[in-house]
Short mmCIF file of N, CA and C and ligand atoms in Angstrom, two decimals:
data_model
loop_
_atom_site.label_atom_id
_atom_site.label_comp_id
_atom_site.label_asym_id
_atom_site.label_seq_id
_atom_site.Cartn_x
_atom_site.Cartn_y
_atom_site.Cartn_z
N VAL U 1 -4.90 -17.22 2.36
CA VAL U 1 -4.31 -16.27 1.43
C VAL U 1 -5.31 -15.16 1.20
N GLY U 2 -4.81 -13.93 1.04
CA GLY U 2 -5.70 -12.79 0.82
C GLY U 2 -5.14 -11.86 -0.24
N GLN U 3 -6.06 -11.18 -0.90
CA GLN U 3 -5.63 -10.20 -1.90
C GLN U 3 -6.08 -8.81 -1.49
N GLY U 4 -5.38 -7.81 -2.01
CA GLY U 4 -5.78 -6.43 -1.80
C GLY U 4 -5.55 -5.64 -3.07
N ILE U 5 -6.38 -4.65 -3.27
CA ILE U 5 -6.20 -3.74 -4.41
C ILE U 5 -6.49 -2.34 -3.93
N ASP U 6 -5.70 -1.38 -4.39
CA ASP U 6 -5.96 0.00 -4.02
C ASP U 6 -5.57 0.93 -5.17
N VAL U 7 -6.31 2.00 -5.30
CA VAL U 7 -6.08 2.98 -6.36
C VAL U 7 -6.15 4.38 -5.76
N HIS U 8 -5.21 5.23 -6.10
CA HIS U 8 -5.28 6.65 -5.75
C HIS U 8 -4.91 7.47 -6.97
N ARG U 9 -5.54 8.64 -7.11
CA ARG U 9 -5.15 9.50 -8.22
C ARG U 9 -4.17 10.56 -7.74
N PHE U 10 -3.37 11.06 -8.70
CA PHE U 10 -2.40 12.10 -8.35
C PHE U 10 -3.14 13.36 -7.94
N SER U 11 -2.59 14.04 -6.96
CA SER U 11 -3.20 15.22 -6.36
C SER U 11 -2.81 16.49 -7.10
N ALA U 12 -3.74 17.43 -7.11
CA ALA U 12 -3.43 18.75 -7.65
C ALA U 12 -2.82 19.65 -6.58
N VAL U 13 -2.79 19.15 -5.34
CA VAL U 13 -2.26 19.95 -4.23
C VAL U 13 -0.73 20.00 -4.35
N PRO U 14 -0.17 21.22 -4.46
CA PRO U 14 1.28 21.30 -4.61
C PRO U 14 2.00 20.84 -3.34
N ASP U 15 3.17 20.28 -3.51
CA ASP U 15 4.03 19.88 -2.41
C ASP U 15 3.51 18.66 -1.63
N ARG U 16 2.43 18.03 -2.12
CA ARG U 16 1.99 16.81 -1.43
C ARG U 16 2.99 15.71 -1.78
N PRO U 17 3.61 15.07 -0.76
CA PRO U 17 4.65 14.07 -1.06
C PRO U 17 4.07 12.78 -1.61
N LEU U 18 4.80 12.14 -2.52
CA LEU U 18 4.43 10.81 -2.99
C LEU U 18 5.08 9.78 -2.07
N ILE U 19 4.25 8.98 -1.42
CA ILE U 19 4.73 7.92 -0.52
C ILE U 19 4.20 6.60 -1.07
N LEU U 20 5.09 5.69 -1.43
CA LEU U 20 4.68 4.35 -1.89
C LEU U 20 5.51 3.31 -1.15
N GLY U 21 4.85 2.36 -0.54
CA GLY U 21 5.56 1.34 0.23
C GLY U 21 6.36 1.95 1.36
N GLY U 22 5.88 3.06 1.89
CA GLY U 22 6.55 3.71 3.01
C GLY U 22 7.74 4.56 2.62
N VAL U 23 8.01 4.66 1.32
CA VAL U 23 9.19 5.38 0.85
C VAL U 23 8.75 6.69 0.17
N ARG U 24 9.39 7.78 0.53
CA ARG U 24 9.15 9.07 -0.10
C ARG U 24 9.84 9.08 -1.46
N ILE U 25 9.05 9.32 -2.51
CA ILE U 25 9.59 9.32 -3.86
C ILE U 25 9.56 10.75 -4.38
N ALA U 26 10.74 11.35 -4.42
CA ALA U 26 10.84 12.79 -4.64
C ALA U 26 10.61 13.20 -6.09
N GLU U 27 10.65 12.21 -7.02
CA GLU U 27 10.59 12.55 -8.45
C GLU U 27 9.19 12.94 -8.91
N SER U 28 8.19 12.86 -8.02
CA SER U 28 6.81 13.08 -8.45
C SER U 28 6.02 13.73 -7.33
N GLY U 29 4.92 14.39 -7.73
CA GLY U 29 3.97 14.88 -6.74
C GLY U 29 3.20 13.72 -6.14
N GLY U 30 2.41 14.02 -5.11
CA GLY U 30 1.75 12.99 -4.33
C GLY U 30 0.37 12.61 -4.84
N LEU U 31 -0.24 11.70 -4.10
CA LEU U 31 -1.56 11.17 -4.43
C LEU U 31 -2.60 11.75 -3.49
N ASP U 32 -3.84 11.87 -4.01
CA ASP U 32 -4.94 12.30 -3.15
C ASP U 32 -5.34 11.17 -2.22
N GLY U 33 -5.73 11.53 -1.00
CA GLY U 33 -6.21 10.53 -0.06
C GLY U 33 -6.32 11.12 1.32
N HIS U 34 -7.10 10.44 2.16
CA HIS U 34 -7.32 10.92 3.53
C HIS U 34 -6.04 10.73 4.36
N SER U 35 -5.42 9.56 4.19
CA SER U 35 -4.15 9.27 4.88
C SER U 35 -3.02 9.79 4.01
N ASP U 36 -1.84 9.17 4.09
CA ASP U 36 -0.74 9.56 3.22
C ASP U 36 -0.89 9.00 1.80
N ALA U 37 -2.01 8.28 1.56
CA ALA U 37 -2.37 7.77 0.22
C ALA U 37 -1.35 6.77 -0.32
N ASP U 38 -0.74 6.02 0.58
CA ASP U 38 0.24 5.00 0.18
C ASP U 38 -0.51 3.77 -0.34
N ALA U 39 -0.73 3.74 -1.65
CA ALA U 39 -1.55 2.68 -2.26
C ALA U 39 -0.94 1.30 -2.06
N VAL U 40 0.39 1.23 -1.95
CA VAL U 40 1.05 -0.06 -1.81
C VAL U 40 0.83 -0.60 -0.39
N ALA U 41 1.04 0.25 0.60
CA ALA U 41 0.78 -0.18 1.99
C ALA U 41 -0.69 -0.53 2.18
N HIS U 42 -1.59 0.23 1.54
CA HIS U 42 -3.03 -0.05 1.68
C HIS U 42 -3.40 -1.39 1.05
N ALA U 43 -2.88 -1.66 -0.14
CA ALA U 43 -3.20 -2.93 -0.80
C ALA U 43 -2.67 -4.10 0.02
N LEU U 44 -1.45 -3.96 0.56
CA LEU U 44 -0.87 -5.04 1.35
C LEU U 44 -1.65 -5.24 2.65
N ALA U 45 -2.06 -4.15 3.28
CA ALA U 45 -2.85 -4.25 4.51
C ALA U 45 -4.20 -4.92 4.23
N ASP U 46 -4.83 -4.56 3.11
CA ASP U 46 -6.10 -5.20 2.75
C ASP U 46 -5.91 -6.69 2.49
N ALA U 47 -4.76 -7.07 1.93
CA ALA U 47 -4.48 -8.49 1.69
C ALA U 47 -4.33 -9.24 3.02
N VAL U 48 -3.69 -8.60 4.00
CA VAL U 48 -3.57 -9.21 5.34
C VAL U 48 -4.95 -9.42 5.93
N LEU U 49 -5.77 -8.38 5.87
CA LEU U 49 -7.12 -8.48 6.43
C LEU U 49 -7.93 -9.54 5.70
N GLY U 50 -7.76 -9.60 4.38
CA GLY U 50 -8.49 -10.60 3.60
C GLY U 50 -8.10 -12.01 4.00
N ALA U 51 -6.79 -12.24 4.15
CA ALA U 51 -6.32 -13.59 4.49
C ALA U 51 -6.79 -14.00 5.89
N ALA U 52 -6.88 -13.02 6.79
CA ALA U 52 -7.29 -13.32 8.17
C ALA U 52 -8.80 -13.31 8.34
N GLY U 53 -9.51 -12.93 7.29
CA GLY U 53 -10.97 -12.86 7.38
C GLY U 53 -11.45 -11.74 8.29
N LEU U 54 -10.76 -10.60 8.24
CA LEU U 54 -11.04 -9.49 9.16
C LEU U 54 -11.60 -8.27 8.46
N GLY U 55 -12.30 -8.47 7.34
CA GLY U 55 -12.93 -7.33 6.67
C GLY U 55 -11.95 -6.56 5.82
N ASP U 56 -12.12 -5.24 5.74
CA ASP U 56 -11.22 -4.44 4.91
C ASP U 56 -10.71 -3.21 5.65
N LEU U 57 -9.79 -2.52 5.00
CA LEU U 57 -9.10 -1.39 5.62
C LEU U 57 -10.08 -0.29 6.01
N GLY U 58 -11.13 -0.10 5.19
CA GLY U 58 -12.12 0.92 5.49
C GLY U 58 -12.89 0.64 6.78
N ASP U 59 -13.07 -0.66 7.11
CA ASP U 59 -13.72 -1.02 8.39
C ASP U 59 -12.85 -0.58 9.56
N HIS U 60 -11.54 -0.77 9.40
CA HIS U 60 -10.61 -0.54 10.51
C HIS U 60 -10.20 0.93 10.64
N PHE U 61 -10.11 1.61 9.48
CA PHE U 61 -9.65 3.01 9.48
C PHE U 61 -10.57 3.85 8.59
N PRO U 62 -11.77 4.17 9.05
CA PRO U 62 -12.73 4.89 8.20
C PRO U 62 -12.15 6.22 7.71
N ASP U 63 -12.38 6.53 6.41
CA ASP U 63 -11.75 7.74 5.86
C ASP U 63 -12.52 9.01 6.22
N ASP U 64 -13.61 8.85 7.04
CA ASP U 64 -14.25 10.06 7.56
C ASP U 64 -13.86 10.29 9.03
N ASP U 65 -12.85 9.52 9.49
CA ASP U 65 -12.39 9.63 10.87
C ASP U 65 -11.12 10.49 10.89
N ALA U 66 -11.19 11.63 11.60
CA ALA U 66 -10.08 12.58 11.60
C ALA U 66 -8.79 11.99 12.17
N ARG U 67 -8.91 10.89 12.96
CA ARG U 67 -7.70 10.28 13.53
C ARG U 67 -6.75 9.80 12.44
N TRP U 68 -7.30 9.46 11.27
CA TRP U 68 -6.46 8.86 10.23
C TRP U 68 -6.07 9.87 9.16
N ALA U 69 -6.37 11.16 9.38
CA ALA U 69 -5.96 12.18 8.41
C ALA U 69 -4.44 12.20 8.32
N ASN U 70 -3.93 12.10 7.11
CA ASN U 70 -2.49 12.09 6.85
C ASN U 70 -1.75 10.98 7.61
N ALA U 71 -2.48 9.91 7.94
CA ALA U 71 -1.88 8.82 8.70
C ALA U 71 -0.71 8.21 7.92
N ASN U 72 0.29 7.73 8.67
CA ASN U 72 1.39 6.96 8.10
C ASN U 72 0.85 5.55 7.84
N SER U 73 0.73 5.21 6.56
CA SER U 73 0.07 3.94 6.22
C SER U 73 0.88 2.71 6.60
N ILE U 74 2.19 2.89 6.79
CA ILE U 74 2.99 1.77 7.29
C ILE U 74 2.53 1.42 8.72
N GLU U 75 2.15 2.44 9.47
CA GLU U 75 1.63 2.18 10.82
C GLU U 75 0.27 1.48 10.74
N LEU U 76 -0.54 1.83 9.75
CA LEU U 76 -1.83 1.12 9.55
C LEU U 76 -1.56 -0.34 9.21
N LEU U 77 -0.55 -0.58 8.37
CA LEU U 77 -0.18 -1.96 8.02
C LEU U 77 0.27 -2.72 9.27
N ARG U 78 1.12 -2.08 10.09
CA ARG U 78 1.56 -2.73 11.34
C ARG U 78 0.35 -3.06 12.22
N SER U 79 -0.60 -2.17 12.25
CA SER U 79 -1.78 -2.37 13.09
C SER U 79 -2.59 -3.58 12.63
N VAL U 80 -2.79 -3.74 11.32
CA VAL U 80 -3.59 -4.88 10.86
C VAL U 80 -2.81 -6.19 11.00
N VAL U 81 -1.47 -6.13 10.91
CA VAL U 81 -0.67 -7.33 11.17
C VAL U 81 -0.87 -7.75 12.63
N GLY U 82 -0.96 -6.75 13.53
CA GLY U 82 -1.25 -7.04 14.94
C GLY U 82 -2.64 -7.65 15.12
N ASP U 83 -3.62 -7.12 14.38
CA ASP U 83 -4.98 -7.69 14.44
C ASP U 83 -4.97 -9.14 13.97
N ALA U 84 -4.24 -9.40 12.88
CA ALA U 84 -4.17 -10.77 12.36
C ALA U 84 -3.49 -11.69 13.37
N ALA U 85 -2.44 -11.18 14.04
CA ALA U 85 -1.73 -11.98 15.05
C ALA U 85 -2.67 -12.35 16.20
N ARG U 86 -3.50 -11.38 16.62
CA ARG U 86 -4.45 -11.67 17.71
C ARG U 86 -5.50 -12.68 17.27
N ALA U 87 -5.75 -12.75 15.96
CA ALA U 87 -6.70 -13.73 15.42
C ALA U 87 -6.01 -15.07 15.12
N GLY U 88 -4.69 -15.16 15.43
CA GLY U 88 -4.00 -16.44 15.31
C GLY U 88 -3.24 -16.66 14.01
N TRP U 89 -2.91 -15.54 13.31
CA TRP U 89 -2.24 -15.67 12.01
C TRP U 89 -0.93 -14.91 11.97
N ARG U 90 0.05 -15.49 11.24
CA ARG U 90 1.32 -14.79 11.05
C ARG U 90 1.66 -14.81 9.55
N PRO U 91 2.15 -13.67 9.01
CA PRO U 91 2.47 -13.60 7.59
C PRO U 91 3.63 -14.50 7.19
N VAL U 92 3.52 -15.11 6.03
CA VAL U 92 4.59 -15.92 5.45
C VAL U 92 5.33 -15.10 4.40
N ASN U 93 4.59 -14.46 3.51
CA ASN U 93 5.20 -13.54 2.54
C ASN U 93 4.11 -12.69 1.89
N GLY U 94 4.55 -11.63 1.25
CA GLY U 94 3.66 -10.76 0.51
C GLY U 94 4.25 -10.43 -0.84
N ASP U 95 3.38 -10.14 -1.79
CA ASP U 95 3.84 -9.78 -3.13
C ASP U 95 2.95 -8.65 -3.65
N CYS U 96 3.58 -7.61 -4.17
CA CYS U 96 2.85 -6.42 -4.63
C CYS U 96 3.20 -6.13 -6.08
N THR U 97 2.21 -5.74 -6.85
CA THR U 97 2.45 -5.23 -8.21
C THR U 97 1.86 -3.83 -8.29
N VAL U 98 2.73 -2.87 -8.59
CA VAL U 98 2.31 -1.48 -8.71
C VAL U 98 2.16 -1.15 -10.18
N VAL U 99 1.00 -0.61 -10.56
CA VAL U 99 0.75 -0.23 -11.96
C VAL U 99 0.75 1.29 -12.03
N LEU U 100 1.74 1.84 -12.72
CA LEU U 100 1.80 3.29 -12.87
C LEU U 100 2.66 3.65 -14.08
N GLU U 101 2.34 4.81 -14.66
CA GLU U 101 3.07 5.29 -15.83
C GLU U 101 4.40 5.93 -15.40
N ALA U 102 4.36 6.70 -14.35
CA ALA U 102 5.54 7.41 -13.85
C ALA U 102 5.28 7.79 -12.40
N PRO U 103 6.30 8.02 -11.60
CA PRO U 103 7.73 7.90 -11.91
C PRO U 103 8.18 6.44 -11.95
N LYS U 104 9.43 6.24 -12.38
CA LYS U 104 9.99 4.89 -12.38
C LYS U 104 10.21 4.43 -10.94
N LEU U 105 9.78 3.21 -10.65
CA LEU U 105 9.93 2.70 -9.28
C LEU U 105 11.22 1.92 -9.08
N ALA U 106 11.88 1.55 -10.18
CA ALA U 106 13.06 0.69 -10.06
C ALA U 106 14.06 1.19 -9.01
N PRO U 107 14.36 2.50 -8.97
CA PRO U 107 15.36 2.94 -7.97
C PRO U 107 14.87 2.82 -6.53
N HIS U 108 13.56 2.59 -6.34
CA HIS U 108 12.98 2.61 -4.99
C HIS U 108 12.46 1.25 -4.54
N ARG U 109 12.44 0.28 -5.46
CA ARG U 109 11.78 -0.99 -5.14
C ARG U 109 12.38 -1.70 -3.93
N GLN U 110 13.70 -1.69 -3.84
CA GLN U 110 14.33 -2.39 -2.71
C GLN U 110 14.00 -1.73 -1.39
N ALA U 111 14.03 -0.41 -1.38
CA ALA U 111 13.70 0.31 -0.13
C ALA U 111 12.24 0.08 0.25
N MET U 112 11.36 0.06 -0.76
CA MET U 112 9.94 -0.19 -0.50
C MET U 112 9.76 -1.59 0.08
N ALA U 113 10.41 -2.58 -0.53
CA ALA U 113 10.27 -3.97 -0.08
C ALA U 113 10.77 -4.12 1.35
N LYS U 114 11.86 -3.43 1.67
CA LYS U 114 12.43 -3.52 3.02
C LYS U 114 11.48 -2.90 4.04
N CYS U 115 10.94 -1.74 3.72
CA CYS U 115 10.03 -1.05 4.64
C CYS U 115 8.75 -1.88 4.86
N LEU U 116 8.21 -2.42 3.76
CA LEU U 116 6.98 -3.22 3.85
C LEU U 116 7.25 -4.52 4.60
N ALA U 117 8.40 -5.16 4.35
CA ALA U 117 8.74 -6.41 5.02
C ALA U 117 8.90 -6.19 6.52
N ASP U 118 9.48 -5.05 6.87
CA ASP U 118 9.65 -4.73 8.28
C ASP U 118 8.29 -4.61 8.98
N ALA U 119 7.31 -4.01 8.28
CA ALA U 119 5.98 -3.85 8.87
C ALA U 119 5.19 -5.17 8.85
N LEU U 120 5.37 -5.95 7.80
CA LEU U 120 4.62 -7.22 7.68
C LEU U 120 5.22 -8.29 8.59
N GLY U 121 6.54 -8.21 8.82
CA GLY U 121 7.21 -9.26 9.58
C GLY U 121 7.47 -10.49 8.75
N ALA U 122 7.57 -10.29 7.44
CA ALA U 122 7.80 -11.40 6.50
C ALA U 122 8.31 -10.77 5.19
N PRO U 123 8.96 -11.59 4.34
CA PRO U 123 9.48 -11.02 3.09
C PRO U 123 8.36 -10.45 2.21
N VAL U 124 8.67 -9.33 1.56
CA VAL U 124 7.73 -8.72 0.61
C VAL U 124 8.48 -8.47 -0.69
N ASN U 125 7.86 -8.84 -1.79
CA ASN U 125 8.40 -8.57 -3.11
C ASN U 125 7.60 -7.42 -3.72
N VAL U 126 8.30 -6.49 -4.37
CA VAL U 126 7.62 -5.36 -5.02
C VAL U 126 7.95 -5.38 -6.51
N LYS U 127 6.92 -5.41 -7.32
CA LYS U 127 7.09 -5.36 -8.77
C LYS U 127 6.37 -4.12 -9.30
N ALA U 128 6.80 -3.65 -10.45
CA ALA U 128 6.12 -2.51 -11.06
C ALA U 128 5.90 -2.81 -12.53
N THR U 129 4.76 -2.33 -13.03
CA THR U 129 4.50 -2.48 -14.46
C THR U 129 3.82 -1.22 -14.97
N ARG U 130 4.04 -0.93 -16.25
CA ARG U 130 3.43 0.28 -16.84
C ARG U 130 2.11 -0.11 -17.49
N PRO U 131 1.15 0.82 -17.47
CA PRO U 131 -0.17 0.52 -18.04
C PRO U 131 -0.21 0.62 -19.56
N GLU U 132 0.95 0.83 -20.19
CA GLU U 132 1.03 0.83 -21.66
C GLU U 132 0.06 1.82 -22.30
N ALA U 133 0.01 3.01 -21.73
CA ALA U 133 -0.75 4.13 -22.31
C ALA U 133 -2.26 3.89 -22.33
N LEU U 134 -2.74 2.91 -21.57
CA LEU U 134 -4.18 2.62 -21.57
C LEU U 134 -4.89 3.33 -20.43
N GLY U 135 -5.95 4.03 -20.76
CA GLY U 135 -6.86 4.58 -19.75
C GLY U 135 -6.23 5.65 -18.87
N ALA U 136 -6.91 5.90 -17.75
CA ALA U 136 -6.48 6.96 -16.84
C ALA U 136 -5.10 6.67 -16.26
N LEU U 137 -4.81 5.39 -15.96
CA LEU U 137 -3.48 5.07 -15.43
C LEU U 137 -2.42 5.34 -16.50
N GLY U 138 -2.77 5.03 -17.74
CA GLY U 138 -1.83 5.27 -18.84
C GLY U 138 -1.56 6.74 -19.07
N ARG U 139 -2.55 7.58 -18.74
CA ARG U 139 -2.34 9.03 -18.84
C ARG U 139 -1.60 9.57 -17.62
N GLY U 140 -1.18 8.66 -16.74
CA GLY U 140 -0.40 9.08 -15.58
C GLY U 140 -1.25 9.77 -14.53
N GLU U 141 -2.55 9.45 -14.50
CA GLU U 141 -3.45 10.15 -13.57
C GLU U 141 -3.50 9.52 -12.18
N GLY U 142 -2.92 8.34 -12.04
CA GLY U 142 -3.00 7.70 -10.73
C GLY U 142 -2.09 6.50 -10.63
N VAL U 143 -2.23 5.81 -9.49
CA VAL U 143 -1.43 4.63 -9.18
C VAL U 143 -2.37 3.54 -8.70
N LEU U 144 -2.18 2.33 -9.20
CA LEU U 144 -2.94 1.17 -8.74
C LEU U 144 -1.96 0.17 -8.16
N CYS U 145 -2.35 -0.49 -7.08
CA CYS U 145 -1.50 -1.55 -6.54
C CYS U 145 -2.34 -2.79 -6.21
N LEU U 146 -1.82 -3.92 -6.63
CA LEU U 146 -2.38 -5.23 -6.28
C LEU U 146 -1.42 -5.89 -5.31
N ALA U 147 -1.97 -6.57 -4.32
CA ALA U 147 -1.11 -7.27 -3.36
C ALA U 147 -1.72 -8.60 -2.98
N ILE U 148 -0.87 -9.52 -2.62
CA ILE U 148 -1.32 -10.81 -2.12
C ILE U 148 -0.43 -11.18 -0.94
N VAL U 149 -1.06 -11.76 0.08
CA VAL U 149 -0.33 -12.14 1.30
C VAL U 149 -0.74 -13.55 1.69
N LEU U 150 0.25 -14.33 2.08
CA LEU U 150 -0.01 -15.66 2.64
C LEU U 150 0.18 -15.60 4.15
N LEU U 151 -0.79 -16.11 4.89
CA LEU U 151 -0.68 -16.21 6.35
C LEU U 151 -0.64 -17.68 6.73
N GLU U 152 -0.01 -17.97 7.87
CA GLU U 152 -0.06 -19.32 8.42
C GLU U 152 -0.55 -19.23 9.86
N PRO U 153 -1.17 -20.30 10.36
CA PRO U 153 -1.62 -20.28 11.75
C PRO U 153 -0.42 -20.19 12.68
N VAL U 154 -0.54 -19.40 13.72
CA VAL U 154 0.56 -19.27 14.69
C VAL U 154 0.67 -20.56 15.49
ZN1 ZN Y 201 -5.62 3.74 -0.31
#
């Protein structure tokens, strides 16, 4: 079993799209990051790497490497699932909790879960919770995601 956590802050760059769990969320501006800043895909990918004992996302996709600029993070997730498969592991399920003040994720949770499950090759559950006005997340300055993944030997 592995866990992942990722945090991105909202970007001041106009027109930067918000992508969470591979889904474009039009109700809000985007997050800062080298890739598409998909905190949910990143947390889930880190959980896969953690469960397989393969280090972390930064080892595999360094953020000073131009190849990963604006990368589609669902493709990064697919890539680490492939790495885990080569190491003899297959995902059983994943679970994600997204902590953010806004926008509301409820209208997008099913689409996010479907997109993530397609990349993981196993069911993924997506939950969202509000930070209850506490700290930078409560001021709506960013998004945090926690994820956990169970792998089984192939
Ligand atoms: Zn990230």
